[in-house]
Amino acid sequence: MSSKLMPFGYKQDLGESRVELPHNLGRRVGILGGTFDPVHYGHLAVAEAVRRALALSSILFVPAFLPPHKPTYAISAFAHRAAMLELAVAGEAGFFVSRLEAQRVGPSFSIDTLKALRGLLGPEAELFFITGMDAFAEIHTWKANRELLDHASFVVIGRPDHCQQSCGQTVAANFPGYTFVEVHGRWQGKPGQGAIYPVAMAPIKVSSTEIREAIRQGRSVRELVPASVADYIEAQGLYR
Ligand code: ATP
């Protein structure tokens, strides 16, 4: 484990288990959830683009224990996915991994993660939940979707040519009362509610699915994942 993941500054008892977060996340924290099976350069590029665009102090990668939208039989063990993430962020200042969702019984819903992080980081922290446009367009299917903005702002990544337009359609359909404020480049609701930020980014042609498939076929994935992750995949014999 990277030394910068220690010591832990935030702790909360959740029944018998104990959740811990790095102490130096800062005030403006981006949260990038996903399956990360495995983490790849697309994930790291999104994290970096959002951190720059919104001047965030840190990005917290949160691997899902049981992703609600994916068949669980096909997913690598949480320990492997989290270990690969920790290797991937080890050289990146301001990037951290939370194993928060490993503590949870049942599917990993975003609302539960955001509530837990809010509880751990306190009311002063500004949380930015990062999601792709495709997932955001399906937000009507997410658990407690109206409540999400009580705990965090949303950052929606989309293609440069129609990011704001696509995002605007989803906002209008799901978050009545939100209006676009040009000067801030975001949709805003009532005071105290999180904002919705569109962030345009050229698509990066890499996915975990493609990586798993390449390994199954015996092809190298060293251009798609950090070297430490490629070494881990080989050493553990993953995805063969
Ligand atoms: P899979 O291929 O197994 O479905 P994935 O590569 O899409 O996985 P996830 O772990 O599901 O990876 O993604 C986590 C988050 O990262 C999601 O919000 C997803 O939209 C985003 N993401 C994944 N790949 C990219 C990419 N190439 N460019 C931009 N965002 C990405």
PDB file of C-alpha atoms and ligand atoms in Angstrom:
ATOM      1  CA  MET A   1       0.000   0.000   0.000  1.00  0.00           C
ATOM      2  CA  SER A   2       1.208   3.517  -0.815  1.00  0.00           C
ATOM      3  CA  SER A   3       2.515   5.378   2.238  1.00  0.00           C
ATOM      4  CA  LYS A   4       0.337   8.375   1.387  1.00  0.00           C
ATOM      5  CA  LEU A   5      -2.758   6.324   2.134  1.00  0.00           C
ATOM      6  CA  MET A   6      -1.656   6.408   5.751  1.00  0.00           C
ATOM      7  CA  PRO A   7      -2.155   7.621   8.365  1.00  0.00           C
ATOM      8  CA  PHE A   8      -5.921   7.746   8.363  1.00  0.00           C
ATOM      9  CA  GLY A   9      -7.495  10.904   9.679  1.00  0.00           C
ATOM     10  CA  TYR A  10     -11.193  10.141   9.457  1.00  0.00           C
ATOM     11  CA  LYS A  11     -12.752   7.221  11.238  1.00  0.00           C
ATOM     12  CA  GLN A  12     -16.280   6.098  11.834  1.00  0.00           C
ATOM     13  CA  ASP A  13     -17.615   3.024  13.540  1.00  0.00           C
ATOM     14  CA  LEU A  14     -20.235   1.236  11.480  1.00  0.00           C
ATOM     15  CA  GLY A  15     -21.311  -1.657  13.644  1.00  0.00           C
ATOM     16  CA  GLU A  16     -18.430  -4.060  13.926  1.00  0.00           C
ATOM     17  CA  SER A  17     -16.506  -2.671  10.994  1.00  0.00           C
ATOM     18  CA  ARG A  18     -14.464   0.486  10.868  1.00  0.00           C
ATOM     19  CA  VAL A  19     -14.250   2.788   7.849  1.00  0.00           C
ATOM     20  CA  GLU A  20     -11.177   4.944   7.413  1.00  0.00           C
ATOM     21  CA  LEU A  21     -10.189   7.647   4.941  1.00  0.00           C
ATOM     22  CA  PRO A  22      -6.863   9.350   4.228  1.00  0.00           C
ATOM     23  CA  HIS A  23      -6.336  12.446   6.400  1.00  0.00           C
ATOM     24  CA  ASN A  24      -5.189  14.749   3.608  1.00  0.00           C
ATOM     25  CA  LEU A  25      -8.125  14.762   1.209  1.00  0.00           C
ATOM     26  CA  GLY A  26      -8.570  18.522   1.567  1.00  0.00           C
ATOM     27  CA  ARG A  27     -11.871  20.361   1.302  1.00  0.00           C
ATOM     28  CA  ARG A  28     -12.937  19.808  -2.315  1.00  0.00           C
ATOM     29  CA  VAL A  29     -13.105  16.066  -2.834  1.00  0.00           C
ATOM     30  CA  GLY A  30     -13.963  14.373  -6.126  1.00  0.00           C
ATOM     31  CA  ILE A  31     -15.458  10.886  -5.859  1.00  0.00           C
ATOM     32  CA  LEU A  32     -15.022   8.453  -8.743  1.00  0.00           C
ATOM     33  CA  GLY A  33     -16.948   5.240  -8.214  1.00  0.00           C
ATOM     34  CA  GLY A  34     -16.804   2.233 -10.494  1.00  0.00           C
ATOM     35  CA  THR A  35     -16.063  -1.436 -10.806  1.00  0.00           C
ATOM     36  CA  PHE A  36     -12.416  -0.886 -11.788  1.00  0.00           C
ATOM     37  CA  ASP A  37     -11.978  -4.428 -13.068  1.00  0.00           C
ATOM     38  CA  PRO A  38      -9.260  -3.384 -13.800  1.00  0.00           C
ATOM     39  CA  VAL A  39      -8.491   0.349 -13.412  1.00  0.00           C
ATOM     40  CA  HIS A  40      -7.102   1.833 -16.648  1.00  0.00           C
ATOM     41  CA  TYR A  41      -5.750   5.065 -18.133  1.00  0.00           C
ATOM     42  CA  GLY A  42      -9.291   6.213 -19.026  1.00  0.00           C
ATOM     43  CA  HIS A  43     -10.188   6.322 -15.328  1.00  0.00           C
ATOM     44  CA  LEU A  44      -6.992   8.177 -14.438  1.00  0.00           C
ATOM     45  CA  ALA A  45      -7.494  10.692 -17.274  1.00  0.00           C
ATOM     46  CA  VAL A  46     -11.071  11.437 -16.163  1.00  0.00           C
ATOM     47  CA  ALA A  47      -9.912  11.964 -12.598  1.00  0.00           C
ATOM     48  CA  GLU A  48      -7.153  14.340 -13.701  1.00  0.00           C
ATOM     49  CA  ALA A  49      -9.431  16.285 -16.068  1.00  0.00           C
ATOM     50  CA  VAL A  50     -12.046  16.830 -13.354  1.00  0.00           C
ATOM     51  CA  ARG A  51      -9.486  17.732 -10.740  1.00  0.00           C
ATOM     52  CA  ARG A  52      -8.101  20.440 -12.999  1.00  0.00           C
ATOM     53  CA  ALA A  53     -11.442  21.709 -14.305  1.00  0.00           C
ATOM     54  CA  LEU A  54     -12.893  22.213 -10.825  1.00  0.00           C
ATOM     55  CA  ALA A  55      -9.677  22.812  -8.856  1.00  0.00           C
ATOM     56  CA  LEU A  56     -10.364  19.868  -6.549  1.00  0.00           C
ATOM     57  CA  SER A  57      -8.001  19.087  -3.692  1.00  0.00           C
ATOM     58  CA  SER A  58      -8.224  15.337  -4.190  1.00  0.00           C
ATOM     59  CA  ILE A  59      -9.915  12.494  -6.013  1.00  0.00           C
ATOM     60  CA  LEU A  60     -11.158   9.497  -4.063  1.00  0.00           C
ATOM     61  CA  PHE A  61     -11.551   6.316  -6.127  1.00  0.00           C
ATOM     62  CA  VAL A  62     -14.293   4.159  -4.622  1.00  0.00           C
ATOM     63  CA  PRO A  63     -14.455   0.610  -5.987  1.00  0.00           C
ATOM     64  CA  ALA A  64     -17.940  -0.904  -5.720  1.00  0.00           C
ATOM     65  CA  PHE A  65     -18.165  -4.070  -3.673  1.00  0.00           C
ATOM     66  CA  LEU A  66     -21.251  -5.298  -5.521  1.00  0.00           C
ATOM     67  CA  PRO A  67     -21.948  -3.005  -8.494  1.00  0.00           C
ATOM     68  CA  PRO A  68     -25.760  -2.821  -8.771  1.00  0.00           C
ATOM     69  CA  HIS A  69     -25.738  -2.762 -12.585  1.00  0.00           C
ATOM     70  CA  LYS A  70     -23.332  -5.637 -13.268  1.00  0.00           C
ATOM     71  CA  PRO A  71     -23.623  -9.426 -12.895  1.00  0.00           C
ATOM     72  CA  THR A  72     -21.630 -10.310  -9.790  1.00  0.00           C
ATOM     73  CA  TYR A  73     -20.421 -13.697 -11.049  1.00  0.00           C
ATOM     74  CA  ALA A  74     -18.317 -11.957 -13.683  1.00  0.00           C
ATOM     75  CA  ILE A  75     -16.465  -9.572 -11.379  1.00  0.00           C
ATOM     76  CA  SER A  76     -13.009 -10.037  -9.867  1.00  0.00           C
ATOM     77  CA  ALA A  77     -12.648 -10.143  -6.088  1.00  0.00           C
ATOM     78  CA  PHE A  78     -12.931  -6.751  -4.402  1.00  0.00           C
ATOM     79  CA  ALA A  79      -9.453  -7.222  -2.902  1.00  0.00           C
ATOM     80  CA  HIS A  80      -7.887  -7.500  -6.369  1.00  0.00           C
ATOM     81  CA  ARG A  81      -9.746  -4.494  -7.777  1.00  0.00           C
ATOM     82  CA  ALA A  82      -8.874  -2.332  -4.774  1.00  0.00           C
ATOM     83  CA  ALA A  83      -5.225  -3.471  -4.812  1.00  0.00           C
ATOM     84  CA  MET A  84      -4.883  -2.552  -8.502  1.00  0.00           C
ATOM     85  CA  LEU A  85      -6.375   0.885  -7.815  1.00  0.00           C
ATOM     86  CA  GLU A  86      -3.923   1.446  -4.974  1.00  0.00           C
ATOM     87  CA  LEU A  87      -1.041   0.562  -7.292  1.00  0.00           C
ATOM     88  CA  ALA A  88      -2.411   2.887  -9.998  1.00  0.00           C
ATOM     89  CA  VAL A  89      -2.664   5.935  -7.716  1.00  0.00           C
ATOM     90  CA  ALA A  90       0.583   5.302  -5.815  1.00  0.00           C
ATOM     91  CA  GLY A  91       2.536   7.847  -7.882  1.00  0.00           C
ATOM     92  CA  GLU A  92      -0.266  10.387  -8.220  1.00  0.00           C
ATOM     93  CA  ALA A  93      -0.396  13.227  -5.693  1.00  0.00           C
ATOM     94  CA  GLY A  94      -3.966  13.863  -4.561  1.00  0.00           C
ATOM     95  CA  PHE A  95      -5.373  10.535  -5.780  1.00  0.00           C
ATOM     96  CA  PHE A  96      -6.615   8.126  -3.106  1.00  0.00           C
ATOM     97  CA  VAL A  97      -8.573   4.885  -2.802  1.00  0.00           C
ATOM     98  CA  SER A  98     -11.334   4.129  -0.310  1.00  0.00           C
ATOM     99  CA  ARG A  99     -12.381   0.604   0.590  1.00  0.00           C
ATOM    100  CA  LEU A 100     -15.546   2.033   2.123  1.00  0.00           C
ATOM    101  CA  GLU A 101     -17.880  -0.144   0.054  1.00  0.00           C
ATOM    102  CA  ALA A 102     -16.226  -3.369   1.201  1.00  0.00           C
ATOM    103  CA  GLN A 103     -17.879  -2.769   4.553  1.00  0.00           C
ATOM    104  CA  ARG A 104     -21.366  -2.845   3.126  1.00  0.00           C
ATOM    105  CA  VAL A 105     -23.729  -5.759   2.888  1.00  0.00           C
ATOM    106  CA  GLY A 106     -25.637  -5.881  -0.407  1.00  0.00           C
ATOM    107  CA  PRO A 107     -25.273  -3.774  -3.585  1.00  0.00           C
ATOM    108  CA  SER A 108     -23.141  -0.609  -3.584  1.00  0.00           C
ATOM    109  CA  PHE A 109     -25.594   2.245  -4.178  1.00  0.00           C
ATOM    110  CA  SER A 110     -24.224   5.759  -4.750  1.00  0.00           C
ATOM    111  CA  ILE A 111     -26.623   7.326  -2.252  1.00  0.00           C
ATOM    112  CA  ASP A 112     -25.304   5.116   0.563  1.00  0.00           C
ATOM    113  CA  THR A 113     -21.702   5.882  -0.358  1.00  0.00           C
ATOM    114  CA  LEU A 114     -22.345   9.618  -0.441  1.00  0.00           C
ATOM    115  CA  LYS A 115     -24.104   9.548   2.930  1.00  0.00           C
ATOM    116  CA  ALA A 116     -21.238   7.569   4.450  1.00  0.00           C
ATOM    117  CA  LEU A 117     -18.631   9.953   3.018  1.00  0.00           C
ATOM    118  CA  ARG A 118     -20.592  12.970   4.197  1.00  0.00           C
ATOM    119  CA  GLY A 119     -20.711  11.430   7.671  1.00  0.00           C
ATOM    120  CA  LEU A 120     -16.975  10.799   7.632  1.00  0.00           C
ATOM    121  CA  LEU A 121     -15.853  14.135   6.182  1.00  0.00           C
ATOM    122  CA  GLY A 122     -18.378  16.396   7.916  1.00  0.00           C
ATOM    123  CA  PRO A 123     -20.494  19.309   6.652  1.00  0.00           C
ATOM    124  CA  GLU A 124     -17.519  21.493   5.641  1.00  0.00           C
ATOM    125  CA  ALA A 125     -16.297  19.190   2.886  1.00  0.00           C
ATOM    126  CA  GLU A 126     -17.429  19.876  -0.682  1.00  0.00           C
ATOM    127  CA  LEU A 127     -18.118  16.573  -2.403  1.00  0.00           C
ATOM    128  CA  PHE A 128     -18.153  16.164  -6.199  1.00  0.00           C
ATOM    129  CA  PHE A 129     -19.581  12.910  -7.472  1.00  0.00           C
ATOM    130  CA  ILE A 130     -18.099  12.137 -10.890  1.00  0.00           C
ATOM    131  CA  THR A 131     -20.056  10.219 -13.490  1.00  0.00           C
ATOM    132  CA  GLY A 132     -20.067   9.650 -17.234  1.00  0.00           C
ATOM    133  CA  MET A 133     -22.867  11.114 -19.373  1.00  0.00           C
ATOM    134  CA  ASP A 134     -24.173   7.612 -20.164  1.00  0.00           C
ATOM    135  CA  ALA A 135     -24.663   6.764 -16.501  1.00  0.00           C
ATOM    136  CA  PHE A 136     -26.087  10.216 -15.719  1.00  0.00           C
ATOM    137  CA  ALA A 137     -28.682   9.783 -18.469  1.00  0.00           C
ATOM    138  CA  GLU A 138     -29.948   6.757 -16.506  1.00  0.00           C
ATOM    139  CA  ILE A 139     -30.170   8.614 -13.220  1.00  0.00           C
ATOM    140  CA  HIS A 140     -33.926   8.054 -13.006  1.00  0.00           C
ATOM    141  CA  THR A 141     -33.075   4.390 -12.271  1.00  0.00           C
ATOM    142  CA  TRP A 142     -30.688   5.180  -9.394  1.00  0.00           C
ATOM    143  CA  LYS A 143     -31.749   4.574  -5.818  1.00  0.00           C
ATOM    144  CA  ALA A 144     -32.985   7.794  -4.102  1.00  0.00           C
ATOM    145  CA  ASN A 145     -31.837   9.899  -7.061  1.00  0.00           C
ATOM    146  CA  ARG A 146     -33.456  13.136  -5.822  1.00  0.00           C
ATOM    147  CA  GLU A 147     -31.566  12.850  -2.537  1.00  0.00           C
ATOM    148  CA  LEU A 148     -28.143  12.568  -4.170  1.00  0.00           C
ATOM    149  CA  LEU A 149     -27.790  16.336  -4.553  1.00  0.00           C
ATOM    150  CA  ASP A 150     -28.432  16.857  -0.831  1.00  0.00           C
ATOM    151  CA  HIS A 151     -25.023  15.320  -0.207  1.00  0.00           C
ATOM    152  CA  ALA A 152     -22.836  16.248  -3.177  1.00  0.00           C
ATOM    153  CA  SER A 153     -22.535  18.120  -6.431  1.00  0.00           C
ATOM    154  CA  PHE A 154     -22.470  16.135  -9.648  1.00  0.00           C
ATOM    155  CA  VAL A 155     -19.759  16.283 -12.279  1.00  0.00           C
ATOM    156  CA  VAL A 156     -20.912  14.870 -15.599  1.00  0.00           C
ATOM    157  CA  ILE A 157     -18.295  13.936 -18.189  1.00  0.00           C
ATOM    158  CA  GLY A 158     -19.412  14.174 -21.785  1.00  0.00           C
ATOM    159  CA  ARG A 159     -18.139  14.557 -25.315  1.00  0.00           C
ATOM    160  CA  PRO A 160     -16.998  18.102 -26.139  1.00  0.00           C
ATOM    161  CA  ASP A 161     -19.528  18.524 -28.983  1.00  0.00           C
ATOM    162  CA  HIS A 162     -22.676  17.889 -26.953  1.00  0.00           C
ATOM    163  CA  CYS A 163     -21.791  17.573 -23.273  1.00  0.00           C
ATOM    164  CA  GLN A 164     -23.813  20.557 -22.077  1.00  0.00           C
ATOM    165  CA  GLN A 165     -26.780  19.817 -24.319  1.00  0.00           C
ATOM    166  CA  SER A 166     -27.102  16.148 -23.298  1.00  0.00           C
ATOM    167  CA  CYS A 167     -26.546  16.976 -19.666  1.00  0.00           C
ATOM    168  CA  GLY A 168     -29.186  19.711 -19.843  1.00  0.00           C
ATOM    169  CA  GLN A 169     -31.809  17.272 -21.130  1.00  0.00           C
ATOM    170  CA  THR A 170     -31.215  14.909 -18.207  1.00  0.00           C
ATOM    171  CA  VAL A 171     -31.206  17.755 -15.689  1.00  0.00           C
ATOM    172  CA  ALA A 172     -34.520  19.104 -17.037  1.00  0.00           C
ATOM    173  CA  ALA A 173     -36.127  15.650 -16.913  1.00  0.00           C
ATOM    174  CA  ASN A 174     -34.955  14.716 -13.417  1.00  0.00           C
ATOM    175  CA  PHE A 175     -34.166  17.842 -11.423  1.00  0.00           C
ATOM    176  CA  PRO A 176     -36.969  20.396 -11.808  1.00  0.00           C
ATOM    177  CA  GLY A 177     -35.981  23.752 -10.375  1.00  0.00           C
ATOM    178  CA  TYR A 178     -32.400  23.498 -11.552  1.00  0.00           C
ATOM    179  CA  THR A 179     -31.289  26.286 -13.917  1.00  0.00           C
ATOM    180  CA  PHE A 180     -28.035  26.804 -15.796  1.00  0.00           C
ATOM    181  CA  VAL A 181     -25.946  29.666 -14.421  1.00  0.00           C
ATOM    182  CA  GLU A 182     -23.659  30.732 -17.247  1.00  0.00           C
ATOM    183  CA  VAL A 183     -21.113  32.560 -15.147  1.00  0.00           C
ATOM    184  CA  HIS A 184     -20.458  29.439 -13.045  1.00  0.00           C
ATOM    185  CA  GLY A 185     -20.914  26.958 -15.904  1.00  0.00           C
ATOM    186  CA  ARG A 186     -23.239  24.764 -13.825  1.00  0.00           C
ATOM    187  CA  TRP A 187     -26.856  23.988 -13.022  1.00  0.00           C
ATOM    188  CA  GLN A 188     -27.983  25.171  -9.622  1.00  0.00           C
ATOM    189  CA  GLY A 189     -30.998  24.341  -7.497  1.00  0.00           C
ATOM    190  CA  LYS A 190     -32.008  25.713  -4.120  1.00  0.00           C
ATOM    191  CA  PRO A 191     -29.337  27.068  -1.749  1.00  0.00           C
ATOM    192  CA  GLY A 192     -27.697  24.166   0.058  1.00  0.00           C
ATOM    193  CA  GLN A 193     -28.282  21.734  -2.796  1.00  0.00           C
ATOM    194  CA  GLY A 194     -25.395  20.427  -4.847  1.00  0.00           C
ATOM    195  CA  ALA A 195     -24.752  21.849  -8.316  1.00  0.00           C
ATOM    196  CA  ILE A 196     -24.394  19.879 -11.565  1.00  0.00           C
ATOM    197  CA  TYR A 197     -21.230  20.584 -13.559  1.00  0.00           C
ATOM    198  CA  PRO A 198     -20.786  19.466 -17.167  1.00  0.00           C
ATOM    199  CA  VAL A 199     -17.131  18.711 -17.956  1.00  0.00           C
ATOM    200  CA  ALA A 200     -16.274  18.179 -21.617  1.00  0.00           C
ATOM    201  CA  MET A 201     -13.631  15.590 -22.410  1.00  0.00           C
ATOM    202  CA  ALA A 202     -12.630  13.882 -25.630  1.00  0.00           C
ATOM    203  CA  PRO A 203     -13.460  10.168 -25.351  1.00  0.00           C
ATOM    204  CA  ILE A 204     -10.565   7.883 -24.463  1.00  0.00           C
ATOM    205  CA  LYS A 205     -10.908   4.572 -26.250  1.00  0.00           C
ATOM    206  CA  VAL A 206     -10.281   2.142 -23.412  1.00  0.00           C
ATOM    207  CA  SER A 207     -12.566   0.082 -21.192  1.00  0.00           C
ATOM    208  CA  SER A 208     -12.088  -2.609 -18.588  1.00  0.00           C
ATOM    209  CA  THR A 209     -14.108  -4.949 -20.806  1.00  0.00           C
ATOM    210  CA  GLU A 210     -11.638  -4.476 -23.664  1.00  0.00           C
ATOM    211  CA  ILE A 211      -8.704  -5.105 -21.308  1.00  0.00           C
ATOM    212  CA  ARG A 212     -10.187  -8.326 -19.914  1.00  0.00           C
ATOM    213  CA  GLU A 213     -10.889  -9.528 -23.452  1.00  0.00           C
ATOM    214  CA  ALA A 214      -7.359  -8.672 -24.636  1.00  0.00           C
ATOM    215  CA  ILE A 215      -5.813 -10.656 -21.770  1.00  0.00           C
ATOM    216  CA  ARG A 216      -8.057 -13.629 -22.476  1.00  0.00           C
ATOM    217  CA  GLN A 217      -6.737 -13.553 -26.040  1.00  0.00           C
ATOM    218  CA  GLY A 218      -3.135 -13.305 -24.855  1.00  0.00           C
ATOM    219  CA  ARG A 219      -2.581  -9.720 -26.038  1.00  0.00           C
ATOM    220  CA  SER A 220      -0.582  -7.129 -24.057  1.00  0.00           C
ATOM    221  CA  VAL A 221      -2.467  -4.410 -22.181  1.00  0.00           C
ATOM    222  CA  ARG A 222       0.614  -2.460 -21.153  1.00  0.00           C
ATOM    223  CA  GLU A 223      -0.470   0.611 -23.124  1.00  0.00           C
ATOM    224  CA  LEU A 224      -3.840   0.672 -21.394  1.00  0.00           C
ATOM    225  CA  VAL A 225      -2.955   0.335 -17.696  1.00  0.00           C
ATOM    226  CA  PRO A 226      -0.056   1.525 -15.494  1.00  0.00           C
ATOM    227  CA  ALA A 227       2.922  -0.879 -15.446  1.00  0.00           C
ATOM    228  CA  SER A 228       2.330  -1.742 -11.781  1.00  0.00           C
ATOM    229  CA  VAL A 229      -1.231  -2.812 -12.635  1.00  0.00           C
ATOM    230  CA  ALA A 230      -0.087  -4.886 -15.634  1.00  0.00           C
ATOM    231  CA  ASP A 231       2.497  -6.601 -13.383  1.00  0.00           C
ATOM    232  CA  TYR A 232      -0.173  -7.324 -10.760  1.00  0.00           C
ATOM    233  CA  ILE A 233      -2.546  -8.792 -13.357  1.00  0.00           C
ATOM    234  CA  GLU A 234       0.205 -11.087 -14.607  1.00  0.00           C
ATOM    235  CA  ALA A 235       1.413 -12.111 -11.154  1.00  0.00           C
ATOM    236  CA  GLN A 236      -2.134 -12.929  -9.985  1.00  0.00           C
ATOM    237  CA  GLY A 237      -3.144 -14.580 -13.255  1.00  0.00           C
ATOM    238  CA  LEU A 238      -6.256 -12.399 -13.595  1.00  0.00           C
ATOM    239  CA  TYR A 239      -8.621 -12.433 -16.593  1.00  0.00           C
ATOM    240  CA  ARG A 240      -7.126 -15.486 -18.320  1.00  0.00           C
TER     241      ARG A 240
HETATM  242  P1  ATP B   1     -16.470  -2.145 -17.975  1.00  0.00           P
HETATM  243  O1  ATP B   1     -15.851  -2.140 -19.354  1.00  0.00           O
HETATM  244  O2  ATP B   1     -16.153  -3.353 -17.151  1.00  0.00           O
HETATM  245  O3  ATP B   1     -17.953  -1.836 -18.008  1.00  0.00           O
HETATM  246  P2  ATP B   1     -15.355   0.531 -17.489  1.00  0.00           P
HETATM  247  O4  ATP B   1     -14.078   0.566 -18.240  1.00  0.00           O
HETATM  248  O5  ATP B   1     -16.514   1.285 -18.083  1.00  0.00           O
HETATM  249  O6  ATP B   1     -15.775  -0.962 -17.140  1.00  0.00           O
HETATM  250  P3  ATP B   1     -15.982   1.310 -14.766  1.00  0.00           P
HETATM  251  O7  ATP B   1     -15.223   0.811 -13.598  1.00  0.00           O
HETATM  252  O8  ATP B   1     -17.342   0.770 -14.973  1.00  0.00           O
HETATM  253  O9  ATP B   1     -15.040   1.066 -16.053  1.00  0.00           O
HETATM  254  O10 ATP B   1     -16.001   2.884 -14.800  1.00  0.00           O
HETATM  255  C1  ATP B   1     -15.941   3.718 -13.677  1.00  0.00           C
HETATM  256  C2  ATP B   1     -16.208   5.161 -14.107  1.00  0.00           C
HETATM  257  O11 ATP B   1     -15.226   5.571 -15.054  1.00  0.00           O
HETATM  258  C3  ATP B   1     -17.557   5.344 -14.799  1.00  0.00           C
HETATM  259  O12 ATP B   1     -18.094   6.600 -14.388  1.00  0.00           O
HETATM  260  C4  ATP B   1     -17.223   5.378 -16.265  1.00  0.00           C
HETATM  261  O13 ATP B   1     -18.144   6.166 -17.013  1.00  0.00           O
HETATM  262  C5  ATP B   1     -15.842   6.023 -16.252  1.00  0.00           C
HETATM  263  N1  ATP B   1     -15.013   5.577 -17.389  1.00  0.00           N
HETATM  264  C6  ATP B   1     -14.607   4.332 -17.646  1.00  0.00           C
HETATM  265  N2  ATP B   1     -13.858   4.267 -18.760  1.00  0.00           N
HETATM  266  C7  ATP B   1     -13.772   5.534 -19.233  1.00  0.00           C
HETATM  267  C8  ATP B   1     -13.130   6.156 -20.379  1.00  0.00           C
HETATM  268  N3  ATP B   1     -12.425   5.448 -21.267  1.00  0.00           N
HETATM  269  N4  ATP B   1     -13.261   7.474 -20.524  1.00  0.00           N
HETATM  270  C9  ATP B   1     -13.992   8.184 -19.657  1.00  0.00           C
HETATM  271  N5  ATP B   1     -14.619   7.681 -18.554  1.00  0.00           N
HETATM  272  C10 ATP B   1     -14.516   6.384 -18.340  1.00  0.00           C
END
